[in-house]
CSV table of C-alpha atoms in Angstrom, one decimal:
chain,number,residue,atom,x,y,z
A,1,UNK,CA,0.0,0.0,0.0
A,2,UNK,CA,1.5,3.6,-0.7
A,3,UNK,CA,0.8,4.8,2.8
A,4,UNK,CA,3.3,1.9,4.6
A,5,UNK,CA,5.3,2.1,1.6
A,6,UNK,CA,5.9,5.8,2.4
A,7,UNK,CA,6.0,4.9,6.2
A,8,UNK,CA,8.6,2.5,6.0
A,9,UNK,CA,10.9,5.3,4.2
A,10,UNK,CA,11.1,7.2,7.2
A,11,UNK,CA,14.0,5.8,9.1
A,12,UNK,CA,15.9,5.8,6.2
A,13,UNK,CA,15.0,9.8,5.4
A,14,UNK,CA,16.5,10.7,9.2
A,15,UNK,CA,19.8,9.3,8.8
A,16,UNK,CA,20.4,11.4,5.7
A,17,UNK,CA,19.7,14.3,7.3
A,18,UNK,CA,21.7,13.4,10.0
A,19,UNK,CA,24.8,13.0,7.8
A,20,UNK,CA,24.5,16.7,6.7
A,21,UNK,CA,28.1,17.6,7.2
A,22,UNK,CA,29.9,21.3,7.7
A,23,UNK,CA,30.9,21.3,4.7
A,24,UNK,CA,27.1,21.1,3.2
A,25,UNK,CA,26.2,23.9,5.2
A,26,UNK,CA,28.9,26.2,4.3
A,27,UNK,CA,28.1,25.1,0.8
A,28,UNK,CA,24.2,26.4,1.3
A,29,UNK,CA,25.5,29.7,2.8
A,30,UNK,CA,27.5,30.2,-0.2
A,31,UNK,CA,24.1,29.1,-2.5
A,32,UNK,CA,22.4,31.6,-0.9
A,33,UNK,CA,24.3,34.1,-1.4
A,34,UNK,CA,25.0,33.5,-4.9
A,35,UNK,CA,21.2,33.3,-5.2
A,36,UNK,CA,20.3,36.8,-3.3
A,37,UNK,CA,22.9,38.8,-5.3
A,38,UNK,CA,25.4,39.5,-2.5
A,39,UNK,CA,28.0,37.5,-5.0
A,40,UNK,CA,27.0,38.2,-8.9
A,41,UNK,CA,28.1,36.5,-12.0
A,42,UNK,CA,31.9,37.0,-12.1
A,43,UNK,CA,33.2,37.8,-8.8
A,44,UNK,CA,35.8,36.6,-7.3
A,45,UNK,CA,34.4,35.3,-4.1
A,46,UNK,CA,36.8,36.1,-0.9
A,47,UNK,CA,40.0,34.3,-0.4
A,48,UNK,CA,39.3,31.2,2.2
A,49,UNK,CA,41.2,32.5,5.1
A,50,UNK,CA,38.4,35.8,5.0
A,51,UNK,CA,35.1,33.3,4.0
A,52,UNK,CA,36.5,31.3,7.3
A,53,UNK,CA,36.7,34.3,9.1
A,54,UNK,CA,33.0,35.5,8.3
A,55,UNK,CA,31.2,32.6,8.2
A,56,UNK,CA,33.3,30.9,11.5
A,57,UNK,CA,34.8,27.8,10.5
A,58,UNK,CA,37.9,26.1,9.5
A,59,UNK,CA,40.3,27.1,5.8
A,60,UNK,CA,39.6,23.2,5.6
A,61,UNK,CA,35.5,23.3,5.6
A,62,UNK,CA,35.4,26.3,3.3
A,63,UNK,CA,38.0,24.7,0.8
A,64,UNK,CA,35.4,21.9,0.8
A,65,UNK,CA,32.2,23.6,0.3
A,66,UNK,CA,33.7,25.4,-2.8
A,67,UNK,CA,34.7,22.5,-4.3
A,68,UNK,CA,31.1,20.7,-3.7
A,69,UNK,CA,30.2,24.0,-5.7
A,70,UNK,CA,32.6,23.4,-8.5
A,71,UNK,CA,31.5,20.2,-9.2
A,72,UNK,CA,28.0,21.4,-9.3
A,73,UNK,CA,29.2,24.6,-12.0
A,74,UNK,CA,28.0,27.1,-9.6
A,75,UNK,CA,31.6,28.3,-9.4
A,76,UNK,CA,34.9,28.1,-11.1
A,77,UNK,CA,38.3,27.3,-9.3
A,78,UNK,CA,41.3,28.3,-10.6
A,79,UNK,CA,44.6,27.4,-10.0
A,80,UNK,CA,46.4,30.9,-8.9
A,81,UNK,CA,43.6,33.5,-9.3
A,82,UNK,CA,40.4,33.7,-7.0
A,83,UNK,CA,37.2,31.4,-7.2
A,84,UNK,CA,35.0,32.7,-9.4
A,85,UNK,CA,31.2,32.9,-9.6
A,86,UNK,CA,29.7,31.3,-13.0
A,87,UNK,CA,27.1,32.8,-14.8
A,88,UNK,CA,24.1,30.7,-13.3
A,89,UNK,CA,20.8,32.2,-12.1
A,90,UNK,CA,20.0,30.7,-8.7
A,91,UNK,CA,17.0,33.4,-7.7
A,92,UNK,CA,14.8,31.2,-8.4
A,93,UNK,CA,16.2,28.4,-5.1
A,94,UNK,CA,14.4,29.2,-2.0
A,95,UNK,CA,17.1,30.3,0.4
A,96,UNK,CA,14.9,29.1,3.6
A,97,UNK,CA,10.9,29.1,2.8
A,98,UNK,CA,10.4,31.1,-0.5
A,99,UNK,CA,12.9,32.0,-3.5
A,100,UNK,CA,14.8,35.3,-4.0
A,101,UNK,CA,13.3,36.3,-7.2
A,102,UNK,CA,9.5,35.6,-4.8
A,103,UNK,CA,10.5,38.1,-2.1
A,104,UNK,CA,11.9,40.7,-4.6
A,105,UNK,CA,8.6,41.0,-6.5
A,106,UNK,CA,7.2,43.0,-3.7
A,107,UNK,CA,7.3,46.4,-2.9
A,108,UNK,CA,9.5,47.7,-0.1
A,109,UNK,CA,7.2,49.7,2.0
A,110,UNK,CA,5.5,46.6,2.5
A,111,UNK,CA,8.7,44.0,3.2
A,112,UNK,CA,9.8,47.0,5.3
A,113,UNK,CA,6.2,46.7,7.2
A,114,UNK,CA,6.5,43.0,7.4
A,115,UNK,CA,10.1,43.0,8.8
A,116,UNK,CA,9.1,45.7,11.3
A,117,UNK,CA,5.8,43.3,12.3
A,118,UNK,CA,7.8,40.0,12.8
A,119,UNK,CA,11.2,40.4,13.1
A,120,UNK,CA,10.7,42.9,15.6
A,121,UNK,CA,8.8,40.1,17.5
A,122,UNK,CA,11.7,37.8,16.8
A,123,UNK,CA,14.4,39.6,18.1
A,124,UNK,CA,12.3,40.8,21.0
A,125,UNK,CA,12.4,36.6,21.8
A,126,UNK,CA,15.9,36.2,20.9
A,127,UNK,CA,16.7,39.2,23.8
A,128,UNK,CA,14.6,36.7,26.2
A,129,UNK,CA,16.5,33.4,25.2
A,130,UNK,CA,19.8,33.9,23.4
A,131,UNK,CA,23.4,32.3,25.5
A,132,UNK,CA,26.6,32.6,26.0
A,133,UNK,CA,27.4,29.9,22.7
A,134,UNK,CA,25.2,32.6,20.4
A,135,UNK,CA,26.6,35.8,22.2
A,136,UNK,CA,30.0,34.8,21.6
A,137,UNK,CA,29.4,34.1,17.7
A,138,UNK,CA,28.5,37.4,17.6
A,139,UNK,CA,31.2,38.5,19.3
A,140,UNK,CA,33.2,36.7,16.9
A,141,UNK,CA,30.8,38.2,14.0
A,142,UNK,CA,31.7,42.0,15.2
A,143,UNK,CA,35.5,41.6,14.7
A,144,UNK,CA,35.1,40.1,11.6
A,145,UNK,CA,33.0,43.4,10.3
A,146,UNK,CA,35.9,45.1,11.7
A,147,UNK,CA,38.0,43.8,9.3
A,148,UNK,CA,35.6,43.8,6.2
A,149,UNK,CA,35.3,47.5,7.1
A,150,UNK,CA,36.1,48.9,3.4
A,151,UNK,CA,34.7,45.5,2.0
A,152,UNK,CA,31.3,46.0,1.0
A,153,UNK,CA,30.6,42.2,-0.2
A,154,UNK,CA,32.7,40.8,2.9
A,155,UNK,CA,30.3,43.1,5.4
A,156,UNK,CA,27.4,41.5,3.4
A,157,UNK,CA,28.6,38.1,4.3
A,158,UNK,CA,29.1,38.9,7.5
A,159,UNK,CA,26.1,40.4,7.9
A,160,UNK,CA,24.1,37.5,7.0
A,161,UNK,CA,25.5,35.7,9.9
A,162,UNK,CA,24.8,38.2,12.5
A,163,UNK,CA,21.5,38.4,11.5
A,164,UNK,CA,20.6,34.9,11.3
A,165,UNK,CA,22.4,33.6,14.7
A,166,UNK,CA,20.0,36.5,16.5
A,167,UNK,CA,16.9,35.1,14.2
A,168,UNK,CA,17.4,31.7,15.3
A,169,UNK,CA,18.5,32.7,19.2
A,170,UNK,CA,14.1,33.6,19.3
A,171,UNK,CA,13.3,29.8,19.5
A,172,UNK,CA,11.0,29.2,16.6
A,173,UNK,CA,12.9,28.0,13.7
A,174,UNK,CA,9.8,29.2,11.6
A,175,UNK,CA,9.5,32.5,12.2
A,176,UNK,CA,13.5,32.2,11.8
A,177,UNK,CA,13.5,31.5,8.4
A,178,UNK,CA,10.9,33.5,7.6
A,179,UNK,CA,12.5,36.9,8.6
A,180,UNK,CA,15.4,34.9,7.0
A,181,UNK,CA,14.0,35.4,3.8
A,182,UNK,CA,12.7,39.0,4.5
A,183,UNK,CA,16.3,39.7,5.4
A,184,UNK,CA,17.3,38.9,1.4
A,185,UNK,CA,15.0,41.5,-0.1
A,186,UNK,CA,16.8,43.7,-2.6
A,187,UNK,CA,20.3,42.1,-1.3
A,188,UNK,CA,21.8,42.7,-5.1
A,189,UNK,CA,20.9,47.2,-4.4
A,190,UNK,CA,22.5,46.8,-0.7
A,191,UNK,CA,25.3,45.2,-2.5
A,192,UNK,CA,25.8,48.9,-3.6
A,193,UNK,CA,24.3,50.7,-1.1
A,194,UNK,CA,26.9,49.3,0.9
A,195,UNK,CA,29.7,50.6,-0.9
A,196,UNK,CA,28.9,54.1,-0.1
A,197,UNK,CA,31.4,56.6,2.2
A,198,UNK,CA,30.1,55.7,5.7
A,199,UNK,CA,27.6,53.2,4.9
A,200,UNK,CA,29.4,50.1,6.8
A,201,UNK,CA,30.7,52.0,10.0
A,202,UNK,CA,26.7,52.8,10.5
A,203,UNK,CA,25.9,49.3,10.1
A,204,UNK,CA,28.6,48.1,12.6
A,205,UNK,CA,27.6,50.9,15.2
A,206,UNK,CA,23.9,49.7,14.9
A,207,UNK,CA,25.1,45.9,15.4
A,208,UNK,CA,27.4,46.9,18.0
A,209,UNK,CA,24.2,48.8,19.8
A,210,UNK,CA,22.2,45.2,19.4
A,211,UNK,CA,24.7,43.2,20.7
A,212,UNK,CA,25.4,45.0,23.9
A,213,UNK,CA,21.5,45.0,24.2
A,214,UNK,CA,21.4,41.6,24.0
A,215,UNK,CA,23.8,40.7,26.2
A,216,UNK,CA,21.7,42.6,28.8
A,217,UNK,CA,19.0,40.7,27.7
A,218,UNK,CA,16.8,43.7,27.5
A,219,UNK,CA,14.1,43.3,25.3
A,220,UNK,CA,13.2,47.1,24.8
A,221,UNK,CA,16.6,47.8,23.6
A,222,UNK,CA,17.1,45.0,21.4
A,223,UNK,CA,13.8,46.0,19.8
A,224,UNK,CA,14.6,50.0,19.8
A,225,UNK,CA,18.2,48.8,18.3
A,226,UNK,CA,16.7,46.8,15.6
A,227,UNK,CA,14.3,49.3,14.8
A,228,UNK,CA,17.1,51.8,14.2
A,229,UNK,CA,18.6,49.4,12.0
A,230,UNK,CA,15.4,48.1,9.7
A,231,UNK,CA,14.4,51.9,9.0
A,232,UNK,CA,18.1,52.8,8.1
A,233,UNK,CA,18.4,49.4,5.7
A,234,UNK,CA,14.6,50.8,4.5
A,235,UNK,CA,15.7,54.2,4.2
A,236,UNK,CA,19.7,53.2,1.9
A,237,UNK,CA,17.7,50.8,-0.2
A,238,UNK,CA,15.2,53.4,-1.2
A,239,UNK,CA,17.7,55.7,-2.2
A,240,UNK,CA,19.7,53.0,-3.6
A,241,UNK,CA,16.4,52.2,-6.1
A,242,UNK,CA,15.2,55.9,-6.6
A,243,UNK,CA,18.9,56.4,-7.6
A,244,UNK,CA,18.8,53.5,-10.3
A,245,UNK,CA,15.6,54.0,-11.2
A,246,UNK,CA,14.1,51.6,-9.3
């Protein structure tokens, strides 16, 4: 019968998931930002010492993960020069729940409204529930920035991990990935936006703010923090679009 045929599948579905390795989920991190624009067609993606640096983990698991994306054509490795993205359209992979190319056909006033409605909530959780393993990833994540201070598409990477380790700190890996994908909206314009005078010092000072709120675990200020932050992201991108013609 199909129903115990599909039944009888099921231990055999857990240990594959189970055998998901490092090097698969640096390989997704990379995907996804290949497939939000924070790495285009033809860059050179960072060196491995810096993609270890942002992303926290070994020369040895990033070596990996590139290669697991070489052999899939995503990007191109060559001997003396930097990897290489190919020219491969990934917007339409779902980076979490929904697709890049899904969350960019809507308008930003309303993603802005959404990421103030939920991920205000989710950080507000995260203030409550975050430890010491999280804070100190984030620790780890601020000095990185640091050092991707005049390096728009290093911030971006780094970025994405500060963001993500507070979204999953709330305790409902849901409403993580959603905000996860709310987070991606328009990365290609930030790309840009990112690369103007003074742009990435405001972003650090705004992540510095949130991390010294959330290591007081005070909700307020977390949310007050991350307000600061989503209307400043709202308010670059706009002018970022308005500027292109968006």
């Amino acid at each position: 019968m199909v129903g115990n045929d599909i039944l009888s599948q099921v231990p055999e579905l857990r240990p594959s998931l189970a055998r998901r390795t490092a090097r698969d989920v640096i390989a997704d991190k990379l995907l996804s930002l290949i497939a939000t624009g924070v790495l285009g067609a033809g860059d050179e993606l960072p060196s491995e010492r810096e993609l270890a640096t942002a992303l926290d983990v070994s020369r040895e698991t990033v070596r990996g993960a590139i290669q697991a994306l070489s052999a899939r054509g995503i990007v191109e490795v060559s001997q003396g020069s930097r990897t290489r993205v190919t020219n491969v359209d990934l917007t339409h992979i779902p980076v979490t729940i929904a697709a890049p190319s899904a969350i960019d056909s809507y308008d930003l006033d309303s993603v802005h409204a959404a990421r103030l409605l939920i991920e205000l909530k989710v950080v507000g959780d995260a203030a409550e529930r975050i430890g010491e393993t999280e804070l100190a990833r984030l620790d780890s994540s601020l000095a990185a920035q640091q050092v991707a201070n005049t390096d728009p598409i290093r911030f971006l990477i780094c970025d994405r991990e500060f963001h993500v380790t507070i979204y999953r700190a709330c305790g409902n890996p849901l409403l993580a990935d959603f905000v996860t994908d709310l987070y991606t909206y328009m990365m290609e314009h930030r790309r840009y936006a990112m690369a103007r005078p003074g742009a990435i010092a405001a972003s650090y000072a705004d992540h510095v703010a949130i991390v010294e709120a959330l290591r007081a675990r005070d909700r307020a200020a977390v949310v007050a923090s991350f307000r600061a932050h989503l209307d400043r992201i709202h308010d670059t991108t706009r002018e970022m679009l308005e500027g292109r013609g968006g």
